[in-house]
JSON list of N, CA and C in Angstrom, two decimals:
[
{"chain": "A", "resi": 1, "resn": "UNK", "atom": "N", "xyz": [-192.58, 54.03, 11.39]},
{"chain": "A", "resi": 1, "resn": "UNK", "atom": "CA", "xyz": [-192.95, 53.73, 12.74]},
{"chain": "A", "resi": 1, "resn": "UNK", "atom": "C", "xyz": [-191.79, 52.91, 13.25]},
{"chain": "A", "resi": 2, "resn": "UNK", "atom": "N", "xyz": [-191.27, 53.23, 14.39]},
{"chain": "A", "resi": 2, "resn": "UNK", "atom": "CA", "xyz": [-190.23, 52.47, 14.96]},
{"chain": "A", "resi": 2, "resn": "UNK", "atom": "C", "xyz": [-190.81, 51.42, 15.95]},
{"chain": "A", "resi": 3, "resn": "UNK", "atom": "N", "xyz": [-190.34, 50.28, 16.05]},
{"chain": "A", "resi": 3, "resn": "UNK", "atom": "CA", "xyz": [-190.64, 49.33, 16.98]},
{"chain": "A", "resi": 3, "resn": "UNK", "atom": "C", "xyz": [-189.58, 48.78, 17.76]},
{"chain": "A", "resi": 4, "resn": "UNK", "atom": "N", "xyz": [-189.83, 48.59, 19.05]},
{"chain": "A", "resi": 4, "resn": "UNK", "atom": "CA", "xyz": [-188.64, 48.03, 19.81]},
{"chain": "A", "resi": 4, "resn": "UNK", "atom": "C", "xyz": [-189.07, 46.60, 20.39]},
{"chain": "A", "resi": 5, "resn": "UNK", "atom": "N", "xyz": [-188.38, 45.62, 20.06]},
{"chain": "A", "resi": 5, "resn": "UNK", "atom": "CA", "xyz": [-188.66, 44.16, 20.22]},
{"chain": "A", "resi": 5, "resn": "UNK", "atom": "C", "xyz": [-188.01, 43.67, 21.43]},
{"chain": "A", "resi": 6, "resn": "UNK", "atom": "N", "xyz": [-188.57, 42.95, 22.34]},
{"chain": "A", "resi": 6, "resn": "UNK", "atom": "CA", "xyz": [-188.03, 42.26, 23.42]},
{"chain": "A", "resi": 6, "resn": "UNK", "atom": "C", "xyz": [-188.49, 40.84, 23.62]},
{"chain": "A", "resi": 7, "resn": "UNK", "atom": "N", "xyz": [-187.59, 40.03, 24.11]},
{"chain": "A", "resi": 7, "resn": "UNK", "atom": "CA", "xyz": [-187.75, 38.70, 24.23]},
{"chain": "A", "resi": 7, "resn": "UNK", "atom": "C", "xyz": [-188.17, 38.33, 25.70]},
{"chain": "A", "resi": 8, "resn": "UNK", "atom": "N", "xyz": [-189.18, 37.61, 25.95]},
{"chain": "A", "resi": 8, "resn": "UNK", "atom": "CA", "xyz": [-189.50, 37.05, 27.22]},
{"chain": "A", "resi": 8, "resn": "UNK", "atom": "C", "xyz": [-188.50, 36.01, 27.68]},
{"chain": "A", "resi": 9, "resn": "UNK", "atom": "N", "xyz": [-188.07, 36.29, 28.85]},
{"chain": "A", "resi": 9, "resn": "UNK", "atom": "CA", "xyz": [-187.03, 35.30, 29.45]},
{"chain": "A", "resi": 9, "resn": "UNK", "atom": "C", "xyz": [-187.71, 34.17, 30.11]},
{"chain": "A", "resi": 10, "resn": "UNK", "atom": "N", "xyz": [-189.01, 34.11, 30.32]},
{"chain": "A", "resi": 10, "resn": "UNK", "atom": "CA", "xyz": [-189.78, 33.19, 30.92]},
{"chain": "A", "resi": 10, "resn": "UNK", "atom": "C", "xyz": [-190.59, 32.41, 29.81]},
{"chain": "A", "resi": 11, "resn": "UNK", "atom": "N", "xyz": [-191.10, 32.92, 28.82]},
{"chain": "A", "resi": 11, "resn": "UNK", "atom": "CA", "xyz": [-192.00, 32.18, 27.83]},
{"chain": "A", "resi": 11, "resn": "UNK", "atom": "C", "xyz": [-191.10, 31.97, 26.57]},
{"chain": "A", "resi": 12, "resn": "UNK", "atom": "N", "xyz": [-190.83, 30.79, 26.14]},
{"chain": "A", "resi": 12, "resn": "UNK", "atom": "CA", "xyz": [-189.98, 30.51, 24.95]},
{"chain": "A", "resi": 12, "resn": "UNK", "atom": "C", "xyz": [-190.71, 31.14, 23.81]},
{"chain": "A", "resi": 13, "resn": "UNK", "atom": "N", "xyz": [-189.91, 31.70, 22.79]},
{"chain": "A", "resi": 13, "resn": "UNK", "atom": "CA", "xyz": [-190.41, 32.20, 21.54]},
{"chain": "A", "resi": 13, "resn": "UNK", "atom": "C", "xyz": [-191.55, 33.15, 21.63]},
{"chain": "A", "resi": 14, "resn": "UNK", "atom": "N", "xyz": [-191.58, 34.00, 22.78]},
{"chain": "A", "resi": 14, "resn": "UNK", "atom": "CA", "xyz": [-192.55, 35.04, 22.91]},
{"chain": "A", "resi": 14, "resn": "UNK", "atom": "C", "xyz": [-191.82, 36.33, 22.93]},
{"chain": "A", "resi": 15, "resn": "UNK", "atom": "N", "xyz": [-192.39, 37.24, 22.01]},
{"chain": "A", "resi": 15, "resn": "UNK", "atom": "CA", "xyz": [-191.80, 38.57, 21.83]},
{"chain": "A", "resi": 15, "resn": "UNK", "atom": "C", "xyz": [-192.75, 39.71, 22.07]},
{"chain": "A", "resi": 16, "resn": "UNK", "atom": "N", "xyz": [-192.36, 40.79, 22.65]},
{"chain": "A", "resi": 16, "resn": "UNK", "atom": "CA", "xyz": [-193.14, 41.96, 22.86]},
{"chain": "A", "resi": 16, "resn": "UNK", "atom": "C", "xyz": [-192.56, 43.16, 21.86]},
{"chain": "A", "resi": 17, "resn": "UNK", "atom": "N", "xyz": [-193.45, 43.69, 21.10]},
{"chain": "A", "resi": 17, "resn": "UNK", "atom": "CA", "xyz": [-192.99, 44.99, 20.37]},
{"chain": "A", "resi": 17, "resn": "UNK", "atom": "C", "xyz": [-193.63, 46.04, 21.19]},
{"chain": "A", "resi": 18, "resn": "UNK", "atom": "N", "xyz": [-192.84, 47.05, 21.29]},
{"chain": "A", "resi": 18, "resn": "UNK", "atom": "CA", "xyz": [-193.22, 48.33, 22.00]},
{"chain": "A", "resi": 18, "resn": "UNK", "atom": "C", "xyz": [-193.19, 49.45, 21.03]},
{"chain": "A", "resi": 19, "resn": "UNK", "atom": "N", "xyz": [-194.00, 50.47, 21.15]},
{"chain": "A", "resi": 19, "resn": "UNK", "atom": "CA", "xyz": [-193.91, 51.65, 20.32]},
{"chain": "A", "resi": 19, "resn": "UNK", "atom": "C", "xyz": [-192.84, 52.64, 20.87]},
{"chain": "A", "resi": 20, "resn": "UNK", "atom": "N", "xyz": [-192.61, 52.63, 22.28]},
{"chain": "A", "resi": 20, "resn": "UNK", "atom": "CA", "xyz": [-191.61, 53.33, 22.89]},
{"chain": "A", "resi": 20, "resn": "UNK", "atom": "C", "xyz": [-190.68, 52.43, 23.56]},
{"chain": "A", "resi": 21, "resn": "UNK", "atom": "N", "xyz": [-189.32, 52.77, 23.29]},
{"chain": "A", "resi": 21, "resn": "UNK", "atom": "CA", "xyz": [-188.46, 51.82, 24.05]},
{"chain": "A", "resi": 21, "resn": "UNK", "atom": "C", "xyz": [-188.52, 51.88, 25.55]},
{"chain": "A", "resi": 22, "resn": "UNK", "atom": "N", "xyz": [-188.52, 50.57, 26.07]},
{"chain": "A", "resi": 22, "resn": "UNK", "atom": "CA", "xyz": [-188.60, 50.44, 27.56]},
{"chain": "A", "resi": 22, "resn": "UNK", "atom": "C", "xyz": [-189.87, 50.93, 28.08]},
{"chain": "A", "resi": 23, "resn": "UNK", "atom": "N", "xyz": [-190.93, 51.12, 27.42]},
{"chain": "A", "resi": 23, "resn": "UNK", "atom": "CA", "xyz": [-192.32, 51.47, 28.01]},
{"chain": "A", "resi": 23, "resn": "UNK", "atom": "C", "xyz": [-193.14, 50.36, 28.49]},
{"chain": "A", "resi": 24, "resn": "UNK", "atom": "N", "xyz": [-192.58, 49.69, 29.49]},
{"chain": "A", "resi": 24, "resn": "UNK", "atom": "CA", "xyz": [-193.26, 48.48, 29.99]},
{"chain": "A", "resi": 24, "resn": "UNK", "atom": "C", "xyz": [-194.50, 48.80, 30.67]},
{"chain": "A", "resi": 25, "resn": "UNK", "atom": "N", "xyz": [-194.67, 49.91, 31.09]},
{"chain": "A", "resi": 25, "resn": "UNK", "atom": "CA", "xyz": [-196.01, 50.39, 31.73]},
{"chain": "A", "resi": 25, "resn": "UNK", "atom": "C", "xyz": [-197.11, 50.25, 30.83]},
{"chain": "A", "resi": 26, "resn": "UNK", "atom": "N", "xyz": [-196.95, 50.11, 29.62]},
{"chain": "A", "resi": 26, "resn": "UNK", "atom": "CA", "xyz": [-198.04, 49.84, 28.66]},
{"chain": "A", "resi": 26, "resn": "UNK", "atom": "C", "xyz": [-198.62, 48.49, 28.77]},
{"chain": "A", "resi": 27, "resn": "UNK", "atom": "N", "xyz": [-197.83, 47.56, 29.13]},
{"chain": "A", "resi": 27, "resn": "UNK", "atom": "CA", "xyz": [-198.27, 46.08, 29.21]},
{"chain": "A", "resi": 27, "resn": "UNK", "atom": "C", "xyz": [-199.12, 45.97, 30.60]},
{"chain": "A", "resi": 28, "resn": "UNK", "atom": "N", "xyz": [-200.29, 45.31, 30.53]},
{"chain": "A", "resi": 28, "resn": "UNK", "atom": "CA", "xyz": [-201.01, 45.07, 31.62]},
{"chain": "A", "resi": 28, "resn": "UNK", "atom": "C", "xyz": [-200.32, 44.27, 32.59]},
{"chain": "A", "resi": 29, "resn": "UNK", "atom": "N", "xyz": [-200.41, 44.57, 33.94]},
{"chain": "A", "resi": 29, "resn": "UNK", "atom": "CA", "xyz": [-199.73, 43.81, 34.95]},
{"chain": "A", "resi": 29, "resn": "UNK", "atom": "C", "xyz": [-199.65, 42.33, 34.97]},
{"chain": "A", "resi": 30, "resn": "UNK", "atom": "N", "xyz": [-200.85, 41.64, 34.72]},
{"chain": "A", "resi": 30, "resn": "UNK", "atom": "CA", "xyz": [-200.88, 40.24, 34.60]},
{"chain": "A", "resi": 30, "resn": "UNK", "atom": "C", "xyz": [-199.99, 39.63, 33.44]},
{"chain": "A", "resi": 31, "resn": "UNK", "atom": "N", "xyz": [-199.91, 40.48, 32.28]},
{"chain": "A", "resi": 31, "resn": "UNK", "atom": "CA", "xyz": [-199.12, 40.00, 31.18]},
{"chain": "A", "resi": 31, "resn": "UNK", "atom": "C", "xyz": [-197.71, 40.24, 31.36]},
{"chain": "A", "resi": 32, "resn": "UNK", "atom": "N", "xyz": [-197.34, 41.32, 32.16]},
{"chain": "A", "resi": 32, "resn": "UNK", "atom": "CA", "xyz": [-195.90, 41.55, 32.48]},
{"chain": "A", "resi": 32, "resn": "UNK", "atom": "C", "xyz": [-195.41, 40.42, 33.56]},
{"chain": "A", "resi": 33, "resn": "UNK", "atom": "N", "xyz": [-196.22, 40.06, 34.46]},
{"chain": "A", "resi": 33, "resn": "UNK", "atom": "CA", "xyz": [-195.96, 39.06, 35.30]},
{"chain": "A", "resi": 33, "resn": "UNK", "atom": "C", "xyz": [-195.79, 37.66, 34.63]},
{"chain": "A", "resi": 34, "resn": "UNK", "atom": "N", "xyz": [-196.58, 37.23, 33.72]},
{"chain": "A", "resi": 34, "resn": "UNK", "atom": "CA", "xyz": [-196.52, 36.16, 33.04]},
{"chain": "A", "resi": 34, "resn": "UNK", "atom": "C", "xyz": [-195.28, 36.02, 32.06]},
{"chain": "A", "resi": 35, "resn": "UNK", "atom": "N", "xyz": [-194.91, 37.17, 31.47]},
{"chain": "A", "resi": 35, "resn": "UNK", "atom": "CA", "xyz": [-193.80, 37.07, 30.56]},
{"chain": "A", "resi": 35, "resn": "UNK", "atom": "C", "xyz": [-192.46, 37.17, 31.28]},
{"chain": "A", "resi": 36, "resn": "UNK", "atom": "N", "xyz": [-192.37, 37.72, 32.61]},
{"chain": "A", "resi": 36, "resn": "UNK", "atom": "CA", "xyz": [-191.21, 37.73, 33.30]},
{"chain": "A", "resi": 36, "resn": "UNK", "atom": "C", "xyz": [-190.25, 38.82, 32.73]},
{"chain": "A", "resi": 37, "resn": "UNK", "atom": "N", "xyz": [-189.03, 38.74, 33.02]},
{"chain": "A", "resi": 37, "resn": "UNK", "atom": "CA", "xyz": [-188.08, 39.74, 32.47]},
{"chain": "A", "resi": 37, "resn": "UNK", "atom": "C", "xyz": [-188.01, 39.75, 30.89]},
{"chain": "A", "resi": 38, "resn": "UNK", "atom": "N", "xyz": [-187.94, 40.88, 30.43]},
{"chain": "A", "resi": 38, "resn": "UNK", "atom": "CA", "xyz": [-187.91, 41.15, 28.95]},
{"chain": "A", "resi": 38, "resn": "UNK", "atom": "C", "xyz": [-186.51, 41.71, 28.52]},
{"chain": "A", "resi": 39, "resn": "UNK", "atom": "N", "xyz": [-185.88, 41.07, 27.62]},
{"chain": "A", "resi": 39, "resn": "UNK", "atom": "CA", "xyz": [-184.49, 41.37, 27.00]},
{"chain": "A", "resi": 39, "resn": "UNK", "atom": "C", "xyz": [-184.69, 42.06, 25.70]},
{"chain": "A", "resi": 40, "resn": "UNK", "atom": "N", "xyz": [-184.15, 43.18, 25.50]},
{"chain": "A", "resi": 40, "resn": "UNK", "atom": "CA", "xyz": [-184.15, 43.89, 24.34]},
{"chain": "A", "resi": 40, "resn": "UNK", "atom": "C", "xyz": [-183.35, 43.23, 23.19]},
{"chain": "A", "resi": 41, "resn": "UNK", "atom": "N", "xyz": [-183.96, 42.96, 22.06]},
{"chain": "A", "resi": 41, "resn": "UNK", "atom": "CA", "xyz": [-183.34, 42.29, 20.99]},
{"chain": "A", "resi": 41, "resn": "UNK", "atom": "C", "xyz": [-183.15, 43.04, 19.67]},
{"chain": "A", "resi": 42, "resn": "UNK", "atom": "N", "xyz": [-184.13, 44.09, 19.47]},
{"chain": "A", "resi": 42, "resn": "UNK", "atom": "CA", "xyz": [-184.07, 44.59, 18.06]},
{"chain": "A", "resi": 42, "resn": "UNK", "atom": "C", "xyz": [-184.93, 45.80, 18.08]},
{"chain": "A", "resi": 43, "resn": "UNK", "atom": "N", "xyz": [-184.38, 46.85, 17.37]},
{"chain": "A", "resi": 43, "resn": "UNK", "atom": "CA", "xyz": [-185.14, 47.96, 16.89]},
{"chain": "A", "resi": 43, "resn": "UNK", "atom": "C", "xyz": [-185.35, 47.90, 15.51]},
{"chain": "A", "resi": 44, "resn": "UNK", "atom": "N", "xyz": [-186.66, 48.00, 14.99]},
{"chain": "A", "resi": 44, "resn": "UNK", "atom": "CA", "xyz": [-186.97, 47.90, 13.56]},
{"chain": "A", "resi": 44, "resn": "UNK", "atom": "C", "xyz": [-187.91, 49.03, 13.11]},
{"chain": "A", "resi": 45, "resn": "UNK", "atom": "N", "xyz": [-187.76, 49.34, 11.85]},
{"chain": "A", "resi": 45, "resn": "UNK", "atom": "CA", "xyz": [-188.65, 50.40, 11.37]},
{"chain": "A", "resi": 45, "resn": "UNK", "atom": "C", "xyz": [-189.75, 49.54, 10.63]},
{"chain": "A", "resi": 46, "resn": "UNK", "atom": "N", "xyz": [-190.90, 49.76, 11.11]},
{"chain": "A", "resi": 46, "resn": "UNK", "atom": "CA", "xyz": [-192.09, 49.07, 10.60]},
{"chain": "A", "resi": 46, "resn": "UNK", "atom": "C", "xyz": [-192.77, 50.00, 9.49]},
{"chain": "A", "resi": 47, "resn": "UNK", "atom": "N", "xyz": [-192.20, 49.79, 8.14]},
{"chain": "A", "resi": 47, "resn": "UNK", "atom": "CA", "xyz": [-192.78, 50.55, 7.06]},
{"chain": "A", "resi": 47, "resn": "UNK", "atom": "C", "xyz": [-193.82, 49.58, 6.53]},
{"chain": "A", "resi": 48, "resn": "UNK", "atom": "N", "xyz": [-194.69, 50.16, 5.54]},
{"chain": "A", "resi": 48, "resn": "UNK", "atom": "CA", "xyz": [-195.65, 49.39, 4.91]},
{"chain": "A", "resi": 48, "resn": "UNK", "atom": "C", "xyz": [-195.12, 48.21, 4.00]},
{"chain": "A", "resi": 49, "resn": "UNK", "atom": "N", "xyz": [-193.76, 48.41, 3.64]},
{"chain": "A", "resi": 49, "resn": "UNK", "atom": "CA", "xyz": [-193.11, 47.46, 2.84]},
{"chain": "A", "resi": 49, "resn": "UNK", "atom": "C", "xyz": [-192.49, 46.36, 3.61]},
{"chain": "A", "resi": 50, "resn": "UNK", "atom": "N", "xyz": [-192.34, 46.56, 4.88]},
{"chain": "A", "resi": 50, "resn": "UNK", "atom": "CA", "xyz": [-191.62, 45.69, 5.86]},
{"chain": "A", "resi": 50, "resn": "UNK", "atom": "C", "xyz": [-192.25, 44.33, 5.81]},
{"chain": "A", "resi": 51, "resn": "UNK", "atom": "N", "xyz": [-191.54, 43.32, 5.66]},
{"chain": "A", "resi": 51, "resn": "UNK", "atom": "CA", "xyz": [-192.05, 41.94, 5.99]},
{"chain": "A", "resi": 51, "resn": "UNK", "atom": "C", "xyz": [-191.36, 41.31, 7.38]},
{"chain": "A", "resi": 52, "resn": "UNK", "atom": "N", "xyz": [-192.20, 40.81, 8.15]},
{"chain": "A", "resi": 52, "resn": "UNK", "atom": "CA", "xyz": [-191.69, 40.19, 9.35]},
{"chain": "A", "resi": 52, "resn": "UNK", "atom": "C", "xyz": [-191.84, 38.67, 9.20]},
{"chain": "A", "resi": 53, "resn": "UNK", "atom": "N", "xyz": [-190.93, 37.93, 9.84]},
{"chain": "A", "resi": 53, "resn": "UNK", "atom": "CA", "xyz": [-190.89, 36.53, 9.74]},
{"chain": "A", "resi": 53, "resn": "UNK", "atom": "C", "xyz": [-192.17, 35.74, 10.17]},
{"chain": "A", "resi": 54, "resn": "UNK", "atom": "N", "xyz": [-192.76, 36.20, 11.28]},
{"chain": "A", "resi": 54, "resn": "UNK", "atom": "CA", "xyz": [-193.90, 35.37, 11.80]},
{"chain": "A", "resi": 54, "resn": "UNK", "atom": "C", "xyz": [-195.15, 36.31, 11.97]},
{"chain": "A", "resi": 55, "resn": "UNK", "atom": "N", "xyz": [-195.09, 37.58, 11.87]},
{"chain": "A", "resi": 55, "resn": "UNK", "atom": "CA", "xyz": [-196.14, 38.45, 12.11]},
{"chain": "A", "resi": 55, "resn": "UNK", "atom": "C", "xyz": [-196.48, 39.34, 10.84]},
{"chain": "A", "resi": 56, "resn": "UNK", "atom": "N", "xyz": [-197.65, 39.73, 10.84]},
{"chain": "A", "resi": 56, "resn": "UNK", "atom": "CA", "xyz": [-198.11, 40.70, 9.73]},
{"chain": "A", "resi": 56, "resn": "UNK", "atom": "C", "xyz": [-197.82, 42.09, 10.24]},
{"chain": "A", "resi": 57, "resn": "UNK", "atom": "N", "xyz": [-196.82, 42.68, 9.54]},
{"chain": "A", "resi": 57, "resn": "UNK", "atom": "CA", "xyz": [-196.34, 44.03, 9.92]},
{"chain": "A", "resi": 57, "resn": "UNK", "atom": "C", "xyz": [-197.60, 45.11, 10.04]},
{"chain": "A", "resi": 58, "resn": "UNK", "atom": "N", "xyz": [-198.56, 44.99, 9.34]},
{"chain": "A", "resi": 58, "resn": "UNK", "atom": "CA", "xyz": [-199.64, 46.08, 9.45]},
{"chain": "A", "resi": 58, "resn": "UNK", "atom": "C", "xyz": [-200.41, 45.56, 10.75]},
{"chain": "A", "resi": 59, "resn": "UNK", "atom": "N", "xyz": [-200.73, 44.54, 11.21]},
{"chain": "A", "resi": 59, "resn": "UNK", "atom": "CA", "xyz": [-201.38, 44.18, 12.45]},
{"chain": "A", "resi": 59, "resn": "UNK", "atom": "C", "xyz": [-200.33, 44.61, 13.59]},
{"chain": "A", "resi": 60, "resn": "UNK", "atom": "N", "xyz": [-199.05, 44.50, 13.47]},
{"chain": "A", "resi": 60, "resn": "UNK", "atom": "CA", "xyz": [-198.15, 45.02, 14.53]},
{"chain": "A", "resi": 60, "resn": "UNK", "atom": "C", "xyz": [-198.31, 46.52, 14.67]},
{"chain": "A", "resi": 61, "resn": "UNK", "atom": "N", "xyz": [-198.27, 47.08, 13.48]},
{"chain": "A", "resi": 61, "resn": "UNK", "atom": "CA", "xyz": [-198.38, 48.73, 13.39]},
{"chain": "A", "resi": 61, "resn": "UNK", "atom": "C", "xyz": [-199.68, 49.08, 14.17]},
{"chain": "A", "resi": 62, "resn": "UNK", "atom": "N", "xyz": [-200.76, 48.46, 13.75]},
{"chain": "A", "resi": 62, "resn": "UNK", "atom": "CA", "xyz": [-202.19, 48.80, 14.25]},
{"chain": "A", "resi": 62, "resn": "UNK", "atom": "C", "xyz": [-202.13, 48.66, 15.88]},
{"chain": "A", "resi": 63, "resn": "UNK", "atom": "N", "xyz": [-201.62, 47.58, 16.28]},
{"chain": "A", "resi": 63, "resn": "UNK", "atom": "CA", "xyz": [-201.62, 47.34, 17.80]},
{"chain": "A", "resi": 63, "resn": "UNK", "atom": "C", "xyz": [-200.66, 48.27, 18.52]},
{"chain": "A", "resi": 64, "resn": "UNK", "atom": "N", "xyz": [-199.49, 48.69, 17.86]},
{"chain": "A", "resi": 64, "resn": "UNK", "atom": "CA", "xyz": [-198.58, 49.69, 18.49]},
{"chain": "A", "resi": 64, "resn": "UNK", "atom": "C", "xyz": [-199.37, 51.06, 18.55]},
{"chain": "A", "resi": 65, "resn": "UNK", "atom": "N", "xyz": [-200.11, 51.32, 17.47]},
{"chain": "A", "resi": 65, "resn": "UNK", "atom": "CA", "xyz": [-200.80, 52.77, 17.45]},
{"chain": "A", "resi": 65, "resn": "UNK", "atom": "C", "xyz": [-201.89, 52.71, 18.55]},
{"chain": "A", "resi": 66, "resn": "UNK", "atom": "N", "xyz": [-202.72, 51.66, 18.65]},
{"chain": "A", "resi": 66, "resn": "UNK", "atom": "CA", "xyz": [-203.85, 51.52, 19.45]},
{"chain": "A", "resi": 66, "resn": "UNK", "atom": "C", "xyz": [-203.47, 51.26, 20.95]},
{"chain": "A", "resi": 67, "resn": "UNK", "atom": "N", "xyz": [-202.59, 50.41, 21.20]},
{"chain": "A", "resi": 67, "resn": "UNK", "atom": "CA", "xyz": [-202.15, 50.01, 22.49]},
{"chain": "A", "resi": 67, "resn": "UNK", "atom": "C", "xyz": [-200.83, 50.36, 22.96]},
{"chain": "A", "resi": 68, "resn": "UNK", "atom": "N", "xyz": [-199.90, 50.50, 22.07]},
{"chain": "A", "resi": 68, "resn": "UNK", "atom": "CA", "xyz": [-198.58, 50.88, 22.54]},
{"chain": "A", "resi": 68, "resn": "UNK", "atom": "C", "xyz": [-197.70, 49.57, 22.54]},
{"chain": "A", "resi": 69, "resn": "UNK", "atom": "N", "xyz": [-198.33, 48.34, 22.21]},
{"chain": "A", "resi": 69, "resn": "UNK", "atom": "CA", "xyz": [-197.64, 47.20, 22.29]},
{"chain": "A", "resi": 69, "resn": "UNK", "atom": "C", "xyz": [-198.29, 46.06, 21.42]},
{"chain": "A", "resi": 70, "resn": "UNK", "atom": "N", "xyz": [-197.48, 45.06, 21.13]},
{"chain": "A", "resi": 70, "resn": "UNK", "atom": "CA", "xyz": [-198.04, 43.91, 20.32]},
{"chain": "A", "resi": 70, "resn": "UNK", "atom": "C", "xyz": [-197.20, 42.71, 20.90]},
{"chain": "A", "resi": 71, "resn": "UNK", "atom": "N", "xyz": [-197.87, 41.61, 21.15]},
{"chain": "A", "resi": 71, "resn": "UNK", "atom": "CA", "xyz": [-197.40, 40.36, 21.60]},
{"chain": "A", "resi": 71, "resn": "UNK", "atom": "C", "xyz": [-197.16, 39.38, 20.50]},
{"chain": "A", "resi": 72, "resn": "UNK", "atom": "N", "xyz": [-196.04, 38.75, 20.28]},
{"chain": "A", "resi": 72, "resn": "UNK", "atom": "CA", "xyz": [-195.78, 37.67, 19.27]},
{"chain": "A", "resi": 72, "resn": "UNK", "atom": "C", "xyz": [-195.59, 36.36, 20.05]},
{"chain": "A", "resi": 73, "resn": "UNK", "atom": "N", "xyz": [-196.74, 35.52, 20.00]},
{"chain": "A", "resi": 73, "resn": "UNK", "atom": "CA", "xyz": [-196.66, 34.20, 20.70]},
{"chain": "A", "resi": 73, "resn": "UNK", "atom": "C", "xyz": [-195.88, 33.20, 19.83]},
{"chain": "A", "resi": 74, "resn": "UNK", "atom": "N", "xyz": [-195.42, 32.10, 20.33]},
{"chain": "A", "resi": 74, "resn": "UNK", "atom": "CA", "xyz": [-194.88, 30.94, 19.56]},
{"chain": "A", "resi": 74, "resn": "UNK", "atom": "C", "xyz": [-195.77, 30.56, 18.54]},
{"chain": "A", "resi": 75, "resn": "UNK", "atom": "N", "xyz": [-195.29, 29.99, 17.53]},
{"chain": "A", "resi": 75, "resn": "UNK", "atom": "CA", "xyz": [-196.19, 29.36, 16.46]},
{"chain": "A", "resi": 75, "resn": "UNK", "atom": "C", "xyz": [-196.85, 28.18, 16.95]},
{"chain": "A", "resi": 76, "resn": "UNK", "atom": "N", "xyz": [-198.08, 27.93, 16.63]},
{"chain": "A", "resi": 76, "resn": "UNK", "atom": "CA", "xyz": [-198.67, 26.80, 17.04]},
{"chain": "A", "resi": 76, "resn": "UNK", "atom": "C", "xyz": [-198.39, 25.58, 16.28]},
{"chain": "A", "resi": 77, "resn": "UNK", "atom": "N", "xyz": [-198.33, 24.30, 16.88]},
{"chain": "A", "resi": 77, "resn": "UNK", "atom": "CA", "xyz": [-198.02, 23.22, 16.06]},
{"chain": "A", "resi": 77, "resn": "UNK", "atom": "C", "xyz": [-198.97, 22.88, 14.95]},
{"chain": "A", "resi": 78, "resn": "UNK", "atom": "N", "xyz": [-198.51, 22.36, 13.79]},
{"chain": "A", "resi": 78, "resn": "UNK", "atom": "CA", "xyz": [-199.39, 22.11, 12.75]},
{"chain": "A", "resi": 78, "resn": "UNK", "atom": "C", "xyz": [-199.99, 20.75, 13.02]},
{"chain": "A", "resi": 79, "resn": "UNK", "atom": "N", "xyz": [-201.46, 20.88, 13.01]},
{"chain": "A", "resi": 79, "resn": "UNK", "atom": "CA", "xyz": [-202.15, 19.57, 13.48]},
{"chain": "A", "resi": 79, "resn": "UNK", "atom": "C", "xyz": [-202.02, 18.44, 12.35]},
{"chain": "A", "resi": 80, "resn": "UNK", "atom": "N", "xyz": [-201.69, 18.96, 11.21]},
{"chain": "A", "resi": 80, "resn": "UNK", "atom": "CA", "xyz": [-201.66, 17.85, 10.05]},
{"chain": "A", "resi": 80, "resn": "UNK", "atom": "C", "xyz": [-200.34, 17.20, 10.00]},
{"chain": "A", "resi": 81, "resn": "UNK", "atom": "N", "xyz": [-199.30, 17.62, 10.85]},
{"chain": "A", "resi": 81, "resn": "UNK", "atom": "CA", "xyz": [-198.03, 16.95, 10.89]},
{"chain": "A", "resi": 81, "resn": "UNK", "atom": "C", "xyz": [-197.86, 15.99, 12.05]},
{"chain": "A", "resi": 82, "resn": "UNK", "atom": "N", "xyz": [-197.55, 14.83, 11.65]},
{"chain": "A", "resi": 82, "resn": "UNK", "atom": "CA", "xyz": [-197.48, 13.81, 12.71]},
{"chain": "A", "resi": 82, "resn": "UNK", "atom": "C", "xyz": [-196.13, 13.90, 13.35]},
{"chain": "A", "resi": 83, "resn": "UNK", "atom": "N", "xyz": [-196.03, 13.66, 14.69]},
{"chain": "A", "resi": 83, "resn": "UNK", "atom": "CA", "xyz": [-194.75, 13.69, 15.41]},
{"chain": "A", "resi": 83, "resn": "UNK", "atom": "C", "xyz": [-193.93, 12.50, 14.83]},
{"chain": "A", "resi": 84, "resn": "UNK", "atom": "N", "xyz": [-192.53, 12.58, 14.98]},
{"chain": "A", "resi": 84, "resn": "UNK", "atom": "CA", "xyz": [-191.67, 11.59, 14.50]},
{"chain": "A", "resi": 84, "resn": "UNK", "atom": "C", "xyz": [-191.86, 10.49, 15.57]},
{"chain": "A", "resi": 85, "resn": "UNK", "atom": "N", "xyz": [-191.83, 9.24, 15.02]},
{"chain": "A", "resi": 85, "resn": "UNK", "atom": "CA", "xyz": [-192.05, 8.01, 15.89]},
{"chain": "A", "resi": 85, "resn": "UNK", "atom": "C", "xyz": [-190.77, 7.55, 16.40]}
]
């Protein structure tokens, strides 16, 4: 399965995976508005062996099949790590 990855120009470290290149109509309007302009960054083959840096490839494939898109939000801060003083 091919996935097309776009970076939100409005939300830092937020990425959209699409099943079809430039098929932004799949995204609900409120989400499109919130993300702003999306810039293409990568085309990737999501095989069962594929490892992704911050997402579970199987979850991404499932979402692409069911909805046509997957959103990757920025990582949440680790509450066990104290900020530098």
